[in-house]
C-alpha atoms as a printed R data frame, in Angstrom:
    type eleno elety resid chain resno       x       y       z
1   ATOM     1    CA   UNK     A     1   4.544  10.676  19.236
2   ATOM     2    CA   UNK     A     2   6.088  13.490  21.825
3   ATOM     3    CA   UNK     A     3   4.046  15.448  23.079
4   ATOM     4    CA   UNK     A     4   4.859  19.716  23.751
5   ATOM     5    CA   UNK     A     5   4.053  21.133  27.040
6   ATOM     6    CA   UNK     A     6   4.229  25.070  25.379
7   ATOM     7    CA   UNK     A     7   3.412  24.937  22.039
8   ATOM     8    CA   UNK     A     8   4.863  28.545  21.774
9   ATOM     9    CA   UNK     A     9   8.458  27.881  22.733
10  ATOM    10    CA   UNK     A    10  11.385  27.892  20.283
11  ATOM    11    CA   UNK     A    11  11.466  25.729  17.231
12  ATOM    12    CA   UNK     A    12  13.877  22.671  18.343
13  ATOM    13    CA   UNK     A    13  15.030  21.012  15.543
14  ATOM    14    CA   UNK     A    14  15.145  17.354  16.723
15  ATOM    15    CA   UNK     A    15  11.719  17.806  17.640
16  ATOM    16    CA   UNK     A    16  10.692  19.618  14.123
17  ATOM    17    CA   UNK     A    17  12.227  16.592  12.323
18  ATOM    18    CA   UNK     A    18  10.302  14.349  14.642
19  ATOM    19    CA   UNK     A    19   7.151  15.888  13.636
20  ATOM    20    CA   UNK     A    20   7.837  16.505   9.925
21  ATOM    21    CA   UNK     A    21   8.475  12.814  10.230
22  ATOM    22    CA   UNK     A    22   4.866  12.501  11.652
23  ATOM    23    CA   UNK     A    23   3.216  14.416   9.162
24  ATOM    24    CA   UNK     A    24   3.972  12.283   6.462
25  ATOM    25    CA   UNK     A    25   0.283  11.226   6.466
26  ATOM    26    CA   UNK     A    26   0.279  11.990   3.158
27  ATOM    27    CA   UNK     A    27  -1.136  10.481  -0.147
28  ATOM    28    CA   UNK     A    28  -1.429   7.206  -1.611
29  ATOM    29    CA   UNK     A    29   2.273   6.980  -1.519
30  ATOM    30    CA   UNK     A    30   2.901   7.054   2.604
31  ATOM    31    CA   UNK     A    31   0.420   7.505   5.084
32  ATOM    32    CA   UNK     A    32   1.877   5.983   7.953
33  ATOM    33    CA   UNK     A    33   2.794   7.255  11.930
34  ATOM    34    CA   UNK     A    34   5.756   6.410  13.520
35  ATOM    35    CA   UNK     A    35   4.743   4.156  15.929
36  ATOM    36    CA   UNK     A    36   1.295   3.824  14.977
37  ATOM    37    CA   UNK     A    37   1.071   0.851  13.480
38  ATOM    38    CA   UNK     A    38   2.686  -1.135  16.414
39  ATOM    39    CA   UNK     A    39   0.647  -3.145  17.817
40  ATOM    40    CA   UNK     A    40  -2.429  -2.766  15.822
41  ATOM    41    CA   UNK     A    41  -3.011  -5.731  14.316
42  ATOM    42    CA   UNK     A    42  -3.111  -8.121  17.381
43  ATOM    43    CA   UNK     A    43  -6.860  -8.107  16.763
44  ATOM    44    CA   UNK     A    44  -6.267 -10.479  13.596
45  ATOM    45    CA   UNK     A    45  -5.318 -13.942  13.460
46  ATOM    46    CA   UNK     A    46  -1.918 -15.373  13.125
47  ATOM    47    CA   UNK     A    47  -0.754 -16.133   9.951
48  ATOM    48    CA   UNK     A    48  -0.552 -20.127   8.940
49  ATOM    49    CA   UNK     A    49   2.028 -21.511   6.400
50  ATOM    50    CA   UNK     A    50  -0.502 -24.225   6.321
51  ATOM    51    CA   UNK     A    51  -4.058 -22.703   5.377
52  ATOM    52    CA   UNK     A    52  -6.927 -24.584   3.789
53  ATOM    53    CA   UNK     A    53  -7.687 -24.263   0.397
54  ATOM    54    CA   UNK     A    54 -11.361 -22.743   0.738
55  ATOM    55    CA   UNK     A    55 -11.133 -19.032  -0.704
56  ATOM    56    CA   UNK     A    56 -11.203 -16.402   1.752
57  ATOM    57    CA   UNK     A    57 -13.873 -15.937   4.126
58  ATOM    58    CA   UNK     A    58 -16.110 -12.862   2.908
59  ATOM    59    CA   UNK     A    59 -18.696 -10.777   4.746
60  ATOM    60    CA   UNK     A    60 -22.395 -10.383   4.069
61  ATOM    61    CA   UNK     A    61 -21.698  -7.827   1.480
62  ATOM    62    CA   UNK     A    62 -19.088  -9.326  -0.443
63  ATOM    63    CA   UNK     A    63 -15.676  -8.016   0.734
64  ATOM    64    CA   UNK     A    64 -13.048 -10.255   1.953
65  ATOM    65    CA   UNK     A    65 -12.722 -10.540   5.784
66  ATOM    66    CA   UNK     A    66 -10.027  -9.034   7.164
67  ATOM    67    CA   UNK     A    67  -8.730 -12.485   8.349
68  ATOM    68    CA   UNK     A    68  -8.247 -13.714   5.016
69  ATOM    69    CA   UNK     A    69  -4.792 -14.610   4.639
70  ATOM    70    CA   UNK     A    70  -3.609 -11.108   6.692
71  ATOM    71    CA   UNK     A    71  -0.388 -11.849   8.751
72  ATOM    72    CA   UNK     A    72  -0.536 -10.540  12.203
73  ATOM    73    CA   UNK     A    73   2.951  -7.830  12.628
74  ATOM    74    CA   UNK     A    74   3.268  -4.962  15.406
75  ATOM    75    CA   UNK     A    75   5.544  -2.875  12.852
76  ATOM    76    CA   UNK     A    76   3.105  -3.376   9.648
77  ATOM    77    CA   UNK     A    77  -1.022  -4.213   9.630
78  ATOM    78    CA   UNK     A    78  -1.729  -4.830   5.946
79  ATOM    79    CA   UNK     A    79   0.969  -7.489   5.396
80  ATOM    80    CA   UNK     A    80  -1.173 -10.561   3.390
81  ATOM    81    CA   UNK     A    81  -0.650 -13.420   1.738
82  ATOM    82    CA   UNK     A    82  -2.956 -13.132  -1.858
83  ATOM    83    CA   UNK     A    83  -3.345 -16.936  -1.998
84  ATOM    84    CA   UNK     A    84  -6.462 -18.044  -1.734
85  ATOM    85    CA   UNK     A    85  -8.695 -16.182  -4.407
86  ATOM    86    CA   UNK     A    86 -10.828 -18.136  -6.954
87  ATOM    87    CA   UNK     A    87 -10.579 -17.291 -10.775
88  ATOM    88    CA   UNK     A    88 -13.135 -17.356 -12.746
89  ATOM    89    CA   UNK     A    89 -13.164 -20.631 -14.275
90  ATOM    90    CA   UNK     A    90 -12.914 -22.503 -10.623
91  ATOM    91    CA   UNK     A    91  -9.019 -22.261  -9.957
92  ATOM    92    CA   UNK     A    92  -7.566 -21.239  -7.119
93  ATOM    93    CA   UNK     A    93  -4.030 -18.847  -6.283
94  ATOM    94    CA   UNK     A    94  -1.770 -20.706  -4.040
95  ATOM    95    CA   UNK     A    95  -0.682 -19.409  -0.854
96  ATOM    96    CA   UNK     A    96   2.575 -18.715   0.142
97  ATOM    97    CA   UNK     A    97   3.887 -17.543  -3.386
98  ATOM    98    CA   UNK     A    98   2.656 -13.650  -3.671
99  ATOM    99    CA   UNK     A    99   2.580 -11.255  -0.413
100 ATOM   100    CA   UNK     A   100   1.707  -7.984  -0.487
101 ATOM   101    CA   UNK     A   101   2.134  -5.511   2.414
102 ATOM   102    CA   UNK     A   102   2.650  -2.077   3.983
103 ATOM   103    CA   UNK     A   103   6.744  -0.465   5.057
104 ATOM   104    CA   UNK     A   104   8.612  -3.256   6.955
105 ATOM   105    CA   UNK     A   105  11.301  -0.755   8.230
106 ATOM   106    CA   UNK     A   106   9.788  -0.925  12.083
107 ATOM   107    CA   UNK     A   107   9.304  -5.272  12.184
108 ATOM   108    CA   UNK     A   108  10.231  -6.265  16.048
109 ATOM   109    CA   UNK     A   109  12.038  -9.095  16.427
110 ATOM   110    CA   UNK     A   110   9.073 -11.394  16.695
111 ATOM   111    CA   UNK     A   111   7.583  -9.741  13.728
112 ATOM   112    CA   UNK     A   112  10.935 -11.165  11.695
113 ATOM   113    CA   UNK     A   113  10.696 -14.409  13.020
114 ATOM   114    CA   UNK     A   114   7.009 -14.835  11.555
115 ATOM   115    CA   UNK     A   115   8.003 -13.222   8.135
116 ATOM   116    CA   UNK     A   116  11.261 -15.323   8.328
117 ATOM   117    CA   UNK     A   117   8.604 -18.252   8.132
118 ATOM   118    CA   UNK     A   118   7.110 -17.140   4.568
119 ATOM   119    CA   UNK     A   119  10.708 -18.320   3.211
120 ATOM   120    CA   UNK     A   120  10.626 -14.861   0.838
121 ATOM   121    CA   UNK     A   121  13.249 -14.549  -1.880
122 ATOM   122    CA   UNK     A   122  12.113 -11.196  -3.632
123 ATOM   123    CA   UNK     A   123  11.151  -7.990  -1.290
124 ATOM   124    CA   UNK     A   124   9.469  -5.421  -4.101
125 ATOM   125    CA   UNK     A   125   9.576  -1.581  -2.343
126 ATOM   126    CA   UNK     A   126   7.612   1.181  -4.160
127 ATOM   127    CA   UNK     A   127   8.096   3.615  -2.113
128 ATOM   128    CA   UNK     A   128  10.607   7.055  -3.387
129 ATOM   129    CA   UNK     A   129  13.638   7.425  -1.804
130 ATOM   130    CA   UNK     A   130  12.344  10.594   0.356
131 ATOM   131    CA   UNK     A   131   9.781   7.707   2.022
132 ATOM   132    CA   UNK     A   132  12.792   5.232   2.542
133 ATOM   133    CA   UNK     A   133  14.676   7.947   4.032
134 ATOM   134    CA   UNK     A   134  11.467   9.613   6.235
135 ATOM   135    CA   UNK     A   135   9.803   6.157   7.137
136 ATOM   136    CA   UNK     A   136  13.496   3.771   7.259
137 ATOM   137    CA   UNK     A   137  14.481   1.224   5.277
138 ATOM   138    CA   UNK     A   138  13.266  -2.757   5.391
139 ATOM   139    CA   UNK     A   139  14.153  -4.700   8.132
140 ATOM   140    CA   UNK     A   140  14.174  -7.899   6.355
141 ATOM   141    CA   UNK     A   141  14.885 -11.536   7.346
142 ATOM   142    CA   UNK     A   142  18.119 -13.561   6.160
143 ATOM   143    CA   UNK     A   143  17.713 -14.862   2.358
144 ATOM   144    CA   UNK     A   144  15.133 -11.948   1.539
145 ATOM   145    CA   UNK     A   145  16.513  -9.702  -1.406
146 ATOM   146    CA   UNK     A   146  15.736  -5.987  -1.408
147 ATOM   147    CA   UNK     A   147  14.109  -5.102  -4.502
148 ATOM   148    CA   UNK     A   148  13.630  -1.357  -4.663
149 ATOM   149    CA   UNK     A   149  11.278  -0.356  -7.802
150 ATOM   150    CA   UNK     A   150   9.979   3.289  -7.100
151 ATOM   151    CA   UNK     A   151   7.157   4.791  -8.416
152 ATOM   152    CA   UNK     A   152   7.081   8.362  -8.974
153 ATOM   153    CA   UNK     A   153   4.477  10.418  -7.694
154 ATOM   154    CA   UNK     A   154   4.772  13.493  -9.719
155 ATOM   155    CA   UNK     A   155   5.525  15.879  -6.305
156 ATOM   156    CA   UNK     A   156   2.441  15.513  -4.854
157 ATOM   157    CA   UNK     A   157   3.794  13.585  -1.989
158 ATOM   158    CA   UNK     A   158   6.567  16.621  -1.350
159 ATOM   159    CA   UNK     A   159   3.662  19.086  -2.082
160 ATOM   160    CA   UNK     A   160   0.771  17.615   0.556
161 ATOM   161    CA   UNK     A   161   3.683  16.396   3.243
162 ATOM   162    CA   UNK     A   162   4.539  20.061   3.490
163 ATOM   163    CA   UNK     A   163   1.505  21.364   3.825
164 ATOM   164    CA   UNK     A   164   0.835  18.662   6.683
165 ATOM   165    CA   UNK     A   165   4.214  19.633   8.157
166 ATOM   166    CA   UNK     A   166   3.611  23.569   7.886
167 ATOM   167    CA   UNK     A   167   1.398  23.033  11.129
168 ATOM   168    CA   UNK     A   168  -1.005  25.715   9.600
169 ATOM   169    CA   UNK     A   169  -4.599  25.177   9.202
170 ATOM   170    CA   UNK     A   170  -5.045  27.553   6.408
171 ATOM   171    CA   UNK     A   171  -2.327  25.626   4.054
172 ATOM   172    CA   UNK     A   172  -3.724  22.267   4.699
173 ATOM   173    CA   UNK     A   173  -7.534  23.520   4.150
174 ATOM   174    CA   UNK     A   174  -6.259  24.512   0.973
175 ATOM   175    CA   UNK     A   175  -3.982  21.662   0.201
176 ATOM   176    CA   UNK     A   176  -6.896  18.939   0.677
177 ATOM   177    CA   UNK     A   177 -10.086  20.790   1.680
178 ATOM   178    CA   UNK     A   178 -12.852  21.280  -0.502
179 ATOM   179    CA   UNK     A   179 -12.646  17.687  -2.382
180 ATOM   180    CA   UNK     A   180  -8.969  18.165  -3.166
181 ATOM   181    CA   UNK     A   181  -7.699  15.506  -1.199
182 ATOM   182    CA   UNK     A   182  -9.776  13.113  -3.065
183 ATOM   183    CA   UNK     A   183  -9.140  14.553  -6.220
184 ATOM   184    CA   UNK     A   184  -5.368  14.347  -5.551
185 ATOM   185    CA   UNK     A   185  -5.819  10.206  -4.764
186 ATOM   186    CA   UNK     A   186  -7.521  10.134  -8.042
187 ATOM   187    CA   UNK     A   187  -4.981  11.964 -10.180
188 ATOM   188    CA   UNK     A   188  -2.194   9.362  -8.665
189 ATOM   189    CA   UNK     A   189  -4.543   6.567  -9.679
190 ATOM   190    CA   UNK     A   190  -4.306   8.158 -13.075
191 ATOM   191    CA   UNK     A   191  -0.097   8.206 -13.336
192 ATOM   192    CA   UNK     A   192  -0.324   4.681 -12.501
193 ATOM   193    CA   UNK     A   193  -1.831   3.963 -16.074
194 ATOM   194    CA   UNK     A   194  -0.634   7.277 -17.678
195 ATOM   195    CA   UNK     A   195   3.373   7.321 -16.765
196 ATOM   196    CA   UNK     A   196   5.320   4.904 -18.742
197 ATOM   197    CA   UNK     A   197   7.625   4.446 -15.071
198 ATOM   198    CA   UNK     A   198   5.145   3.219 -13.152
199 ATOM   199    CA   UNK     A   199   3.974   0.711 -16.103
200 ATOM   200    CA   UNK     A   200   7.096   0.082 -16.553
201 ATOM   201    CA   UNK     A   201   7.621  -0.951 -12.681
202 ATOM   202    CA   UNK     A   202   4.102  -2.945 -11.971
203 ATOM   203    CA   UNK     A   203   5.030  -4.616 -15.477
204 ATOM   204    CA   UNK     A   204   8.593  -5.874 -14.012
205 ATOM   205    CA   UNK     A   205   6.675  -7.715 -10.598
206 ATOM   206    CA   UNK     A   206   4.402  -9.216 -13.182
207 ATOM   207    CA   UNK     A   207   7.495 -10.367 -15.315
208 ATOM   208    CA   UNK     A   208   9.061 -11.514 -12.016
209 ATOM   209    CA   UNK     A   209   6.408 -13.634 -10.651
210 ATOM   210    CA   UNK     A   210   6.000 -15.209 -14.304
211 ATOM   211    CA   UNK     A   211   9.716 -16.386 -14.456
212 ATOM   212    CA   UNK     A   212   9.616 -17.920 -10.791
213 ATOM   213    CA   UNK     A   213  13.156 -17.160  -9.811
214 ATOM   214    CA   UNK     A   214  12.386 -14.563  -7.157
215 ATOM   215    CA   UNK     A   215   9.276 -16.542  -5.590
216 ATOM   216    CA   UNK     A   216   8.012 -15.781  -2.371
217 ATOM   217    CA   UNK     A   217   7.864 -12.425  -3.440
218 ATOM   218    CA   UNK     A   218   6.265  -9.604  -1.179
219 ATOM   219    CA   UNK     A   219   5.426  -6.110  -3.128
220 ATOM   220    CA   UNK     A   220   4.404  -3.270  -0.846
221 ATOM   221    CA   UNK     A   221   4.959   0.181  -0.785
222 ATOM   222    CA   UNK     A   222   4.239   2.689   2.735
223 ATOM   223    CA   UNK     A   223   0.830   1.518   3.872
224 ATOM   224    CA   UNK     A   224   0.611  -0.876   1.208
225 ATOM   225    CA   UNK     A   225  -2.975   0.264  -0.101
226 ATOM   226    CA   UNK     A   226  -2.654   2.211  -3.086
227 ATOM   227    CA   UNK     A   227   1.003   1.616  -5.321
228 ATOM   228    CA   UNK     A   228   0.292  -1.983  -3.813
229 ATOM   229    CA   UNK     A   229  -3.334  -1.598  -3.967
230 ATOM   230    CA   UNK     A   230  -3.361  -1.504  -8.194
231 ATOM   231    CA   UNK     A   231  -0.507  -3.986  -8.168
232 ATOM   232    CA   UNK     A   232  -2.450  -6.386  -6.246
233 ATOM   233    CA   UNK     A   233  -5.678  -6.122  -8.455
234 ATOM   234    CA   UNK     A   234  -3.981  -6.042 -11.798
235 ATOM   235    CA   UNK     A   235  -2.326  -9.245 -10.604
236 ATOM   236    CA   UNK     A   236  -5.815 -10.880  -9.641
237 ATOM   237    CA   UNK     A   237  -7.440  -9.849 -12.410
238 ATOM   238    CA   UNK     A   238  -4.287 -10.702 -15.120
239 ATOM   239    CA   UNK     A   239  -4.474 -14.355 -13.728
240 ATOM   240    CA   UNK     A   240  -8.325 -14.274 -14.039
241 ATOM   241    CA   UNK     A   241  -9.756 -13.923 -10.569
242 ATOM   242    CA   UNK     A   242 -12.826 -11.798 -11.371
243 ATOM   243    CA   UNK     A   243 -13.074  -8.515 -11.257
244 ATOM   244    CA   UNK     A   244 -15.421  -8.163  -7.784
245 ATOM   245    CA   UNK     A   245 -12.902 -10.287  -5.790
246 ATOM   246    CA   UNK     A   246 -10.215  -8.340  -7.221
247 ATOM   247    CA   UNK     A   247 -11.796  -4.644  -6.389
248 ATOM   248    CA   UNK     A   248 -12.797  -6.677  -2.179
249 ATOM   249    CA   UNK     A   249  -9.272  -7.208  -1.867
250 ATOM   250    CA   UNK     A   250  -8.338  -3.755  -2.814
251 ATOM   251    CA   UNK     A   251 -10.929  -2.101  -0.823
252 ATOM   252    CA   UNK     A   252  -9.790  -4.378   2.277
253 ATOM   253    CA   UNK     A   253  -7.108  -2.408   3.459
254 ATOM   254    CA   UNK     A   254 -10.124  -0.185   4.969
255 ATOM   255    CA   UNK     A   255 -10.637  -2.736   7.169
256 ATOM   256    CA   UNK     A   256  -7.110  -3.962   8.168
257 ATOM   257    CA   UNK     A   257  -6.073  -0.494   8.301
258 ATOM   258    CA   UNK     A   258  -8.636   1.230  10.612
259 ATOM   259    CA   UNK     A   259  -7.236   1.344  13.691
260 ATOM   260    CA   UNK     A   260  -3.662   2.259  13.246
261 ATOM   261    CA   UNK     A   261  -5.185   5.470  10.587
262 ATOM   262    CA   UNK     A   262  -7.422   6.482  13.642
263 ATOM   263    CA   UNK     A   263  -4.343   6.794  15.701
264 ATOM   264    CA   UNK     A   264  -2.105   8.560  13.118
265 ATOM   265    CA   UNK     A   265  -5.014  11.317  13.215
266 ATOM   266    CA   UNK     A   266  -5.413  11.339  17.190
267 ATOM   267    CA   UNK     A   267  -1.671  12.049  16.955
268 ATOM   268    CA   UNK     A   268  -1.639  14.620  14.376
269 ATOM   269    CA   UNK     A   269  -4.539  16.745  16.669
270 ATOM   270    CA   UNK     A   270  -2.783  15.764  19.708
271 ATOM   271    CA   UNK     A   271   1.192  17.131  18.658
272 ATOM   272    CA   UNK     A   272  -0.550  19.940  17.048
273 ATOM   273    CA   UNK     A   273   0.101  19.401  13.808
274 ATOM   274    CA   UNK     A   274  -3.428  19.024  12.397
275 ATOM   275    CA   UNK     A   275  -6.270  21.375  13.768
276 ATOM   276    CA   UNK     A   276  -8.402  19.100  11.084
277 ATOM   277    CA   UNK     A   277  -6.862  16.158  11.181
278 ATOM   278    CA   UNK     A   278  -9.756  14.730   9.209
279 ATOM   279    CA   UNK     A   279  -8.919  16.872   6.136
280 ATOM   280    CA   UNK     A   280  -6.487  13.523   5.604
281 ATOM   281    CA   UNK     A   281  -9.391  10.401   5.500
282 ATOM   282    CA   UNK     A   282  -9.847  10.450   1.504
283 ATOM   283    CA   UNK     A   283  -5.427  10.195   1.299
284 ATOM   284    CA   UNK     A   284  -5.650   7.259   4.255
285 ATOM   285    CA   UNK     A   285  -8.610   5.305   2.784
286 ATOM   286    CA   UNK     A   286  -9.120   3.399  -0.320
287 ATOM   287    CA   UNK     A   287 -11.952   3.938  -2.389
288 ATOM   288    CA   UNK     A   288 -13.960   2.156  -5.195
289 ATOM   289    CA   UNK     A   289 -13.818   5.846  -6.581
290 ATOM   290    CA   UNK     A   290  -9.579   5.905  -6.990
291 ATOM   291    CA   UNK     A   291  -9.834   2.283  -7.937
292 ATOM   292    CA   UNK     A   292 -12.472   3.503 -10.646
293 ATOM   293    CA   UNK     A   293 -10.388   6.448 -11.938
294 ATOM   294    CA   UNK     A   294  -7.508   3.838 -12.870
295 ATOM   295    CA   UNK     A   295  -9.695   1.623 -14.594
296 ATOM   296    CA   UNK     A   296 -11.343   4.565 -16.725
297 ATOM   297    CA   UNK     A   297  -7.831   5.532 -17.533
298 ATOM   298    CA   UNK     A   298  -6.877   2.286 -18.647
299 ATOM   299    CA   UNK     A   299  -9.712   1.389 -20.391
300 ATOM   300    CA   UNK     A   300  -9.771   5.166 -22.508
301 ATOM   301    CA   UNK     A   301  -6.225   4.695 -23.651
302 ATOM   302    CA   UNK     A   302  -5.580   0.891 -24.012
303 ATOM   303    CA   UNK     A   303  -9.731  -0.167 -25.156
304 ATOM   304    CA   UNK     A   304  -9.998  -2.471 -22.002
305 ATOM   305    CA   UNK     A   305  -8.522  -4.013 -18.676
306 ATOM   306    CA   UNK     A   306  -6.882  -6.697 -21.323
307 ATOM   307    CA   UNK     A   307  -5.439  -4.216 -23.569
308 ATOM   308    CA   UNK     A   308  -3.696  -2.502 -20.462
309 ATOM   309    CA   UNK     A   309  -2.074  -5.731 -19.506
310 ATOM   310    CA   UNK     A   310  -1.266  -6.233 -23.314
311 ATOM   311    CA   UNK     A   311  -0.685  -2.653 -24.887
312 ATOM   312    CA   UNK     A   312   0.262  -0.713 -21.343
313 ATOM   313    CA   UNK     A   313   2.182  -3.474 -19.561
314 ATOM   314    CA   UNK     A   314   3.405  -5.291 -22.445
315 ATOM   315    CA   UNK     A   315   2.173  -8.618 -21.113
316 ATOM   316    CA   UNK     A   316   2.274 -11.502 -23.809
317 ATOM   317    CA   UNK     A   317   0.278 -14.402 -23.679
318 ATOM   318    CA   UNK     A   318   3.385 -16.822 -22.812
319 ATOM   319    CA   UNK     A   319   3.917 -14.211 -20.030
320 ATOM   320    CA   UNK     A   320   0.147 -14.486 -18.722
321 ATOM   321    CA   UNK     A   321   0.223 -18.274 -18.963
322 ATOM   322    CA   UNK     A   322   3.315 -18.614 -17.075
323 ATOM   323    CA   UNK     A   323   1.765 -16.193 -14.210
324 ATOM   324    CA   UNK     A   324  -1.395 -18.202 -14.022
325 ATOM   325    CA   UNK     A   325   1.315 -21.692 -14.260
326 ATOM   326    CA   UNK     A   326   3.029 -20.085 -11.128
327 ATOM   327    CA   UNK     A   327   0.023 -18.945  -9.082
328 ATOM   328    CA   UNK     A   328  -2.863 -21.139  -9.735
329 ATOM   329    CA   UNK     A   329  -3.705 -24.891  -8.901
């Protein structure tokens, strides 16, 4: 990120566009740096075409390590491959068919090569157009189709990214202090259950993966945690992986995405956009709270989890056993 030796001197506009581009550390929907994610994930293994077939490795408290299946990329961290998991009744997904990840609009070179590897036919994008257009779009390898399926966020994206952008304390305290940046992740949580588009969008991956003409697929949206997040756990848990492994996958992007969050708020307080750069945490992180206020949602309008995939999502039972044909051995 530049850097301003006066602070006080006039606006320039290639710089202001530079920083509004910055600032768009903002909700579930795109809370990524330029830059910041390069080179942030060396710390992870390299990806394998060829894993084992044990389930991922899990720490002493439950969650899945951040090794498990993660693909190591300088221009995205939380790129993973979701085979691996163990259903309930013993099975276990495949790898190499389902990815999910963060923006691929800043891969290197080298970073193609390895995602070249994963043979992908089907590249699922969440993100709104004013993301695509802030953040860039895909840089994807040959034989990868571009599959754009946005989600809408209501405004609140617009709404926080200009109070990040507006450089003034007092609009961002009130834009997120107080709890409100928390209760903002929660409400999005919400529209992904309560707005028929965004059903009507996780419903059409499902309905891809289950007719197997668009496999490897990779879904993500910007830092592939929260749009991709829910996707990712109502895929686990549709195909029967329970409901603990589903919610340690989820909550893994904390892990995977530590590093390169630190540095979007060192960046922030550095460029002086952000006296408070911490007033942004609850929209970077993931939390068994958001996750929670989905699942409430879900299970208040459509009786339970199964009634969402059924009643919300529209999800026969020839669909569901042609997802768990495709993904599980």
């Amino acid at each position: 990120m530049r850097r301003t030796r006066n602070p006080n001197r006039s606006p320039n506009p290639h710089r202001n566009r530079a920083l509004t581009r910055a600032a768009t550390a903002v909700l579930s929907t795109a809370l990524v740096l330029t830059g910041c994610s390069r080179g942030s994930s060396t710390s992870h293994p390299p990806h394998s075409s060829h894993q084992d077939t044990t389930a991922p490795a899990t720490t002493g408290s439950g969650a899945a390590s951040p090794a498990a299946g993660h693909i190591a990329l300088k221009g995205a961290v939380n790129v993973r491959d979701l085979g691996g998991y163990r259903t309930a009744d013993g099975k276990q997904l495949r790898y190499g068919v389902v990815f999910r990840g963060d923006a691929l609009g800043k891969l290197t070179p080298a970073d193609l090569t390895t995602v070249s590897k994963l043979g992908l036919k089907s590249v699922v994008d969440f993100r709104l157009p004013l993301e695509v257009r802030t953040d860039g779009a895909d840089r994807l390898p040959k034989g990868a189709s571009p599959v754009p399926l946005p989600i809408d966020d209501t405004g609140l994206y617009e709404r926080t990214t200009a109070a990040i952008g507006s450089r003034d304390p007092a609009k961002q305290q009130k834009a997120l202090g107080d709890g409100k940046g928390a209760e903002t992740m929660r409400r999005i949580y919400r529209t992904f259950v309560t707005e028929a588009g965004a059903r009507h969008q996780f419903a059409r991956v499902l309905d891809t993966i289950a007719d197997g003409k668009g496999l490897p697929l990779l879904f993500h949206c910007t830092s592939g945690k929260d749009r991709t997040g829910w996707m990712s756990y109502v895929l686990l848990r549709a195909v029967g992986v329970p409901a603990g492994t589903a919610e340690a996958d989820y909550l893994l992007s904390n892990d995977v995405r530590r590093t390169a969050d630190l540095r979007t708020r060192e960046g922030l307080k550095k460029s002086g956009v952000m006296r408070a750069p911490q007033l942004i945490v609850p929209l970077q992180e993931v939390s068994k709270d958001y996750l929670g206020a989905a699942l409430t949602e879900a299970t208040q309008r459509y009786g339970s989890f199964d009634g969402y995939l059924s009643k919300g999502l529209g999800l026969d039972a020839g669909t569901l056993h042609k997802l768990r044909a495709r993904l599980l051995k």
